Amino acid sequence: MKERLTHQQLLEKNILKNDRLQEFQQIFYDIAGIIFTSRQDVRQRLADEFAPQRVQLNEELSKTWKTIAISLDVWTSKNSLPILGMIDYWLTPEFQYQ
């Protein structure tokens, strides 16, 4: 059975042991206008951006598509997080790839 590591143990294993961590972090502090946020904030921003894009895509598809080709890629990250990648292609009535 795989040993489950705590968040702190994962940090220590993957990040905090790096002797150049301070130099790496300084890169982000030097970028003007960068705002550090929590993962919940990032998740919410992605969801907020996704909603109007989804509506726009549905509108476009309802006007233009007849057939869609779908490519899928599924894998698991090192920390056992399932990830699904999906790419869709279709042709418009003018035979333009979308």
Short mmCIF file of N, CA and C in Angstrom, two decimals:
data_model
loop_
_atom_site.label_atom_id
_atom_site.label_comp_id
_atom_site.label_asym_id
_atom_site.label_seq_id
_atom_site.Cartn_x
_atom_site.Cartn_y
_atom_site.Cartn_z
N MET A 1 0.83 -1.18 0.00
CA MET A 1 0.00 0.00 0.00
C MET A 1 0.88 1.25 0.00
N LYS A 2 0.51 2.22 -0.82
CA LYS A 2 1.28 3.46 -0.93
C LYS A 2 1.13 4.31 0.31
N GLU A 3 2.24 4.88 0.75
CA GLU A 3 2.21 5.77 1.91
C GLU A 3 1.63 7.12 1.48
N ARG A 4 0.65 7.62 2.24
CA ARG A 4 0.06 8.93 1.94
C ARG A 4 0.85 10.00 2.69
N LEU A 5 1.34 10.97 1.95
CA LEU A 5 2.11 12.04 2.54
C LEU A 5 1.21 13.22 2.88
N THR A 6 1.55 13.91 3.96
CA THR A 6 0.82 15.13 4.30
C THR A 6 1.25 16.24 3.34
N HIS A 7 0.50 17.34 3.34
CA HIS A 7 0.86 18.47 2.48
C HIS A 7 2.26 18.97 2.82
N GLN A 8 2.57 19.05 4.09
CA GLN A 8 3.89 19.52 4.50
C GLN A 8 4.98 18.58 3.99
N GLN A 9 4.75 17.28 4.09
CA GLN A 9 5.74 16.32 3.61
C GLN A 9 5.93 16.44 2.10
N LEU A 10 4.84 16.66 1.37
CA LEU A 10 4.95 16.86 -0.07
C LEU A 10 5.76 18.11 -0.40
N LEU A 11 5.49 19.19 0.34
CA LEU A 11 6.26 20.42 0.13
C LEU A 11 7.74 20.18 0.39
N GLU A 12 8.04 19.53 1.49
CA GLU A 12 9.44 19.27 1.83
C GLU A 12 10.10 18.39 0.79
N LYS A 13 9.36 17.41 0.30
CA LYS A 13 9.91 16.48 -0.68
C LYS A 13 10.15 17.16 -2.03
N ASN A 14 9.22 18.03 -2.44
CA ASN A 14 9.27 18.58 -3.79
C ASN A 14 9.83 19.99 -3.89
N ILE A 15 9.70 20.79 -2.85
CA ILE A 15 10.06 22.20 -2.99
C ILE A 15 11.09 22.64 -1.95
N LEU A 16 10.77 22.45 -0.70
CA LEU A 16 11.54 23.09 0.36
C LEU A 16 12.96 22.58 0.49
N LYS A 17 13.28 21.47 -0.09
CA LYS A 17 14.64 20.94 -0.01
C LYS A 17 15.55 21.63 -1.02
N ASN A 18 14.97 22.41 -1.91
CA ASN A 18 15.74 23.09 -2.94
C ASN A 18 16.54 24.23 -2.33
N ASP A 19 17.86 24.18 -2.43
CA ASP A 19 18.69 25.21 -1.83
C ASP A 19 18.63 26.54 -2.58
N ARG A 20 18.02 26.55 -3.76
CA ARG A 20 17.90 27.79 -4.54
C ARG A 20 16.46 28.31 -4.54
N LEU A 21 15.66 27.85 -3.59
CA LEU A 21 14.25 28.24 -3.54
C LEU A 21 14.08 29.75 -3.42
N GLN A 22 14.87 30.39 -2.58
CA GLN A 22 14.74 31.84 -2.40
C GLN A 22 14.99 32.58 -3.71
N GLU A 23 16.01 32.15 -4.46
CA GLU A 23 16.30 32.78 -5.75
C GLU A 23 15.13 32.59 -6.71
N PHE A 24 14.56 31.40 -6.71
CA PHE A 24 13.43 31.10 -7.58
C PHE A 24 12.22 31.96 -7.21
N GLN A 25 11.91 32.06 -5.93
CA GLN A 25 10.77 32.86 -5.49
C GLN A 25 10.96 34.33 -5.84
N GLN A 26 12.19 34.81 -5.78
CA GLN A 26 12.46 36.22 -6.06
C GLN A 26 12.06 36.58 -7.49
N ILE A 27 12.11 35.64 -8.42
CA ILE A 27 11.70 35.89 -9.80
C ILE A 27 10.27 36.43 -9.82
N PHE A 28 9.39 35.83 -9.05
CA PHE A 28 7.99 36.23 -9.05
C PHE A 28 7.77 37.56 -8.34
N TYR A 29 8.54 37.81 -7.30
CA TYR A 29 8.42 39.09 -6.61
C TYR A 29 8.91 40.25 -7.48
N ASP A 30 9.81 39.96 -8.41
CA ASP A 30 10.36 40.99 -9.29
C ASP A 30 9.44 41.34 -10.46
N ILE A 31 8.43 40.53 -10.71
CA ILE A 31 7.50 40.80 -11.82
C ILE A 31 6.47 41.82 -11.35
N ALA A 32 6.42 42.95 -12.04
CA ALA A 32 5.49 44.01 -11.65
C ALA A 32 4.05 43.58 -11.88
N GLY A 33 3.20 43.85 -10.91
CA GLY A 33 1.77 43.60 -11.06
C GLY A 33 1.32 42.17 -10.80
N ILE A 34 2.22 41.27 -10.47
CA ILE A 34 1.81 39.89 -10.21
C ILE A 34 1.12 39.81 -8.85
N ILE A 35 0.04 39.07 -8.80
CA ILE A 35 -0.72 38.92 -7.57
C ILE A 35 -0.74 37.45 -7.20
N PHE A 36 -0.33 37.14 -5.98
CA PHE A 36 -0.37 35.77 -5.51
C PHE A 36 -1.75 35.48 -4.95
N THR A 37 -2.34 34.38 -5.40
CA THR A 37 -3.67 34.02 -4.93
C THR A 37 -3.67 32.56 -4.49
N SER A 38 -4.75 32.19 -3.85
CA SER A 38 -4.89 30.81 -3.40
C SER A 38 -5.37 29.94 -4.56
N ARG A 39 -5.28 28.64 -4.38
CA ARG A 39 -5.75 27.73 -5.43
C ARG A 39 -7.26 27.86 -5.62
N GLN A 40 -7.98 28.21 -4.54
CA GLN A 40 -9.43 28.40 -4.66
C GLN A 40 -9.74 29.61 -5.54
N ASP A 41 -8.95 30.68 -5.39
CA ASP A 41 -9.15 31.86 -6.24
C ASP A 41 -8.88 31.53 -7.71
N VAL A 42 -7.81 30.79 -7.95
CA VAL A 42 -7.48 30.41 -9.33
C VAL A 42 -8.59 29.53 -9.90
N ARG A 43 -9.07 28.59 -9.11
CA ARG A 43 -10.15 27.70 -9.56
C ARG A 43 -11.40 28.51 -9.92
N GLN A 44 -11.74 29.48 -9.07
CA GLN A 44 -12.93 30.29 -9.32
C GLN A 44 -12.75 31.15 -10.57
N ARG A 45 -11.56 31.71 -10.75
CA ARG A 45 -11.31 32.52 -11.95
C ARG A 45 -11.43 31.68 -13.21
N LEU A 46 -10.90 30.46 -13.16
CA LEU A 46 -11.02 29.57 -14.32
C LEU A 46 -12.48 29.25 -14.61
N ALA A 47 -13.25 28.98 -13.57
CA ALA A 47 -14.67 28.68 -13.75
C ALA A 47 -15.40 29.89 -14.32
N ASP A 48 -15.08 31.09 -13.82
CA ASP A 48 -15.71 32.31 -14.32
C ASP A 48 -15.37 32.57 -15.78
N GLU A 49 -14.13 32.28 -16.18
CA GLU A 49 -13.72 32.46 -17.58
C GLU A 49 -14.32 31.39 -18.48
N PHE A 50 -14.50 30.20 -17.94
CA PHE A 50 -14.99 29.07 -18.73
C PHE A 50 -16.46 29.25 -19.13
N ALA A 51 -17.27 29.76 -18.22
CA ALA A 51 -18.72 29.86 -18.46
C ALA A 51 -19.06 30.64 -19.73
N PRO A 52 -18.58 31.87 -19.93
CA PRO A 52 -18.94 32.57 -21.17
C PRO A 52 -18.33 31.93 -22.42
N GLN A 53 -17.15 31.33 -22.28
CA GLN A 53 -16.54 30.65 -23.42
C GLN A 53 -17.39 29.45 -23.85
N ARG A 54 -17.95 28.77 -22.87
CA ARG A 54 -18.80 27.61 -23.17
C ARG A 54 -20.06 28.05 -23.91
N VAL A 55 -20.67 29.14 -23.47
CA VAL A 55 -21.86 29.67 -24.14
C VAL A 55 -21.53 30.04 -25.58
N GLN A 56 -20.41 30.73 -25.77
CA GLN A 56 -19.99 31.14 -27.11
C GLN A 56 -19.73 29.92 -28.00
N LEU A 57 -19.07 28.90 -27.47
CA LEU A 57 -18.80 27.69 -28.24
C LEU A 57 -20.10 26.99 -28.62
N ASN A 58 -21.03 26.89 -27.69
CA ASN A 58 -22.32 26.26 -28.00
C ASN A 58 -23.06 27.00 -29.10
N GLU A 59 -23.02 28.33 -29.07
CA GLU A 59 -23.67 29.12 -30.11
C GLU A 59 -23.02 28.88 -31.47
N GLU A 60 -21.69 28.87 -31.49
CA GLU A 60 -20.97 28.65 -32.75
C GLU A 60 -21.23 27.26 -33.30
N LEU A 61 -21.20 26.27 -32.42
CA LEU A 61 -21.44 24.90 -32.87
C LEU A 61 -22.86 24.71 -33.39
N SER A 62 -23.82 25.36 -32.78
CA SER A 62 -25.20 25.20 -33.23
C SER A 62 -25.40 25.73 -34.64
N LYS A 63 -24.53 26.65 -35.08
CA LYS A 63 -24.65 27.23 -36.41
C LYS A 63 -23.80 26.51 -37.46
N THR A 64 -22.68 25.92 -37.06
CA THR A 64 -21.68 25.53 -38.07
C THR A 64 -21.37 24.04 -38.19
N TRP A 65 -21.56 23.25 -37.18
CA TRP A 65 -20.99 21.91 -37.24
C TRP A 65 -21.97 20.86 -37.73
N LYS A 66 -21.41 19.86 -38.34
CA LYS A 66 -22.15 18.65 -38.71
C LYS A 66 -21.52 17.43 -38.02
N THR A 67 -20.19 17.40 -38.00
CA THR A 67 -19.46 16.30 -37.39
C THR A 67 -18.28 16.87 -36.61
N ILE A 68 -18.00 16.26 -35.46
CA ILE A 68 -16.87 16.69 -34.63
C ILE A 68 -15.93 15.50 -34.44
N ALA A 69 -14.63 15.76 -34.60
CA ALA A 69 -13.61 14.76 -34.28
C ALA A 69 -13.06 15.11 -32.90
N ILE A 70 -12.98 14.11 -32.03
CA ILE A 70 -12.54 14.34 -30.65
C ILE A 70 -11.28 13.53 -30.37
N SER A 71 -10.27 14.20 -29.81
CA SER A 71 -9.05 13.54 -29.36
C SER A 71 -9.00 13.61 -27.84
N LEU A 72 -8.73 12.48 -27.20
CA LEU A 72 -8.68 12.43 -25.74
C LEU A 72 -7.31 11.97 -25.26
N ASP A 73 -6.90 12.49 -24.13
CA ASP A 73 -5.68 12.05 -23.48
C ASP A 73 -5.97 12.02 -21.98
N VAL A 74 -5.81 10.87 -21.37
CA VAL A 74 -6.11 10.70 -19.95
C VAL A 74 -4.86 10.16 -19.26
N TRP A 75 -4.52 10.75 -18.12
CA TRP A 75 -3.38 10.27 -17.36
C TRP A 75 -3.56 10.63 -15.90
N THR A 76 -2.64 10.17 -15.07
CA THR A 76 -2.66 10.47 -13.64
C THR A 76 -1.36 11.16 -13.27
N SER A 77 -1.46 12.26 -12.52
CA SER A 77 -0.28 13.00 -12.12
C SER A 77 0.49 12.23 -11.05
N LYS A 78 1.68 12.72 -10.72
CA LYS A 78 2.50 12.06 -9.71
C LYS A 78 1.82 12.02 -8.34
N ASN A 79 0.94 12.99 -8.08
CA ASN A 79 0.23 12.98 -6.79
C ASN A 79 -1.17 12.39 -6.94
N SER A 80 -1.34 11.51 -7.93
CA SER A 80 -2.56 10.71 -8.14
C SER A 80 -3.79 11.55 -8.50
N LEU A 81 -3.58 12.67 -9.15
CA LEU A 81 -4.69 13.50 -9.60
C LEU A 81 -5.04 13.11 -11.03
N PRO A 82 -6.28 12.67 -11.28
CA PRO A 82 -6.65 12.30 -12.65
C PRO A 82 -6.78 13.54 -13.53
N ILE A 83 -6.25 13.46 -14.75
CA ILE A 83 -6.26 14.59 -15.68
C ILE A 83 -6.82 14.12 -17.01
N LEU A 84 -7.74 14.90 -17.57
CA LEU A 84 -8.34 14.60 -18.86
C LEU A 84 -8.07 15.77 -19.79
N GLY A 85 -7.44 15.49 -20.92
CA GLY A 85 -7.24 16.49 -21.96
C GLY A 85 -8.13 16.13 -23.14
N MET A 86 -8.78 17.15 -23.72
CA MET A 86 -9.72 16.88 -24.81
C MET A 86 -9.59 17.98 -25.85
N ILE A 87 -9.48 17.59 -27.12
CA ILE A 87 -9.41 18.54 -28.23
C ILE A 87 -10.48 18.14 -29.23
N ASP A 88 -11.27 19.12 -29.66
CA ASP A 88 -12.34 18.88 -30.63
C ASP A 88 -12.02 19.65 -31.91
N TYR A 89 -12.32 19.03 -33.05
CA TYR A 89 -12.14 19.67 -34.35
C TYR A 89 -13.43 19.54 -35.14
N TRP A 90 -13.74 20.57 -35.90
CA TRP A 90 -14.88 20.48 -36.81
C TRP A 90 -14.65 21.42 -37.97
N LEU A 91 -15.41 21.22 -39.03
CA LEU A 91 -15.34 22.07 -40.22
C LEU A 91 -16.57 22.95 -40.28
N THR A 92 -16.36 24.20 -40.68
CA THR A 92 -17.49 25.09 -40.91
C THR A 92 -18.07 24.78 -42.28
N PRO A 93 -19.24 25.32 -42.62
CA PRO A 93 -19.79 25.12 -43.96
C PRO A 93 -18.84 25.62 -45.07
N GLU A 94 -17.92 26.54 -44.72
CA GLU A 94 -16.93 27.03 -45.69
C GLU A 94 -15.66 26.19 -45.67
N PHE A 95 -15.70 25.04 -45.01
CA PHE A 95 -14.57 24.10 -44.90
C PHE A 95 -13.37 24.71 -44.19
N GLN A 96 -13.61 25.52 -43.20
CA GLN A 96 -12.55 26.05 -42.36
C GLN A 96 -12.46 25.20 -41.10
N TYR A 97 -11.22 24.84 -40.75
CA TYR A 97 -11.02 24.07 -39.52
C TYR A 97 -11.29 24.95 -38.31
N GLN A 98 -11.94 24.38 -37.33
CA GLN A 98 -12.18 25.06 -36.06
C GLN A 98 -11.65 24.20 -34.93
#
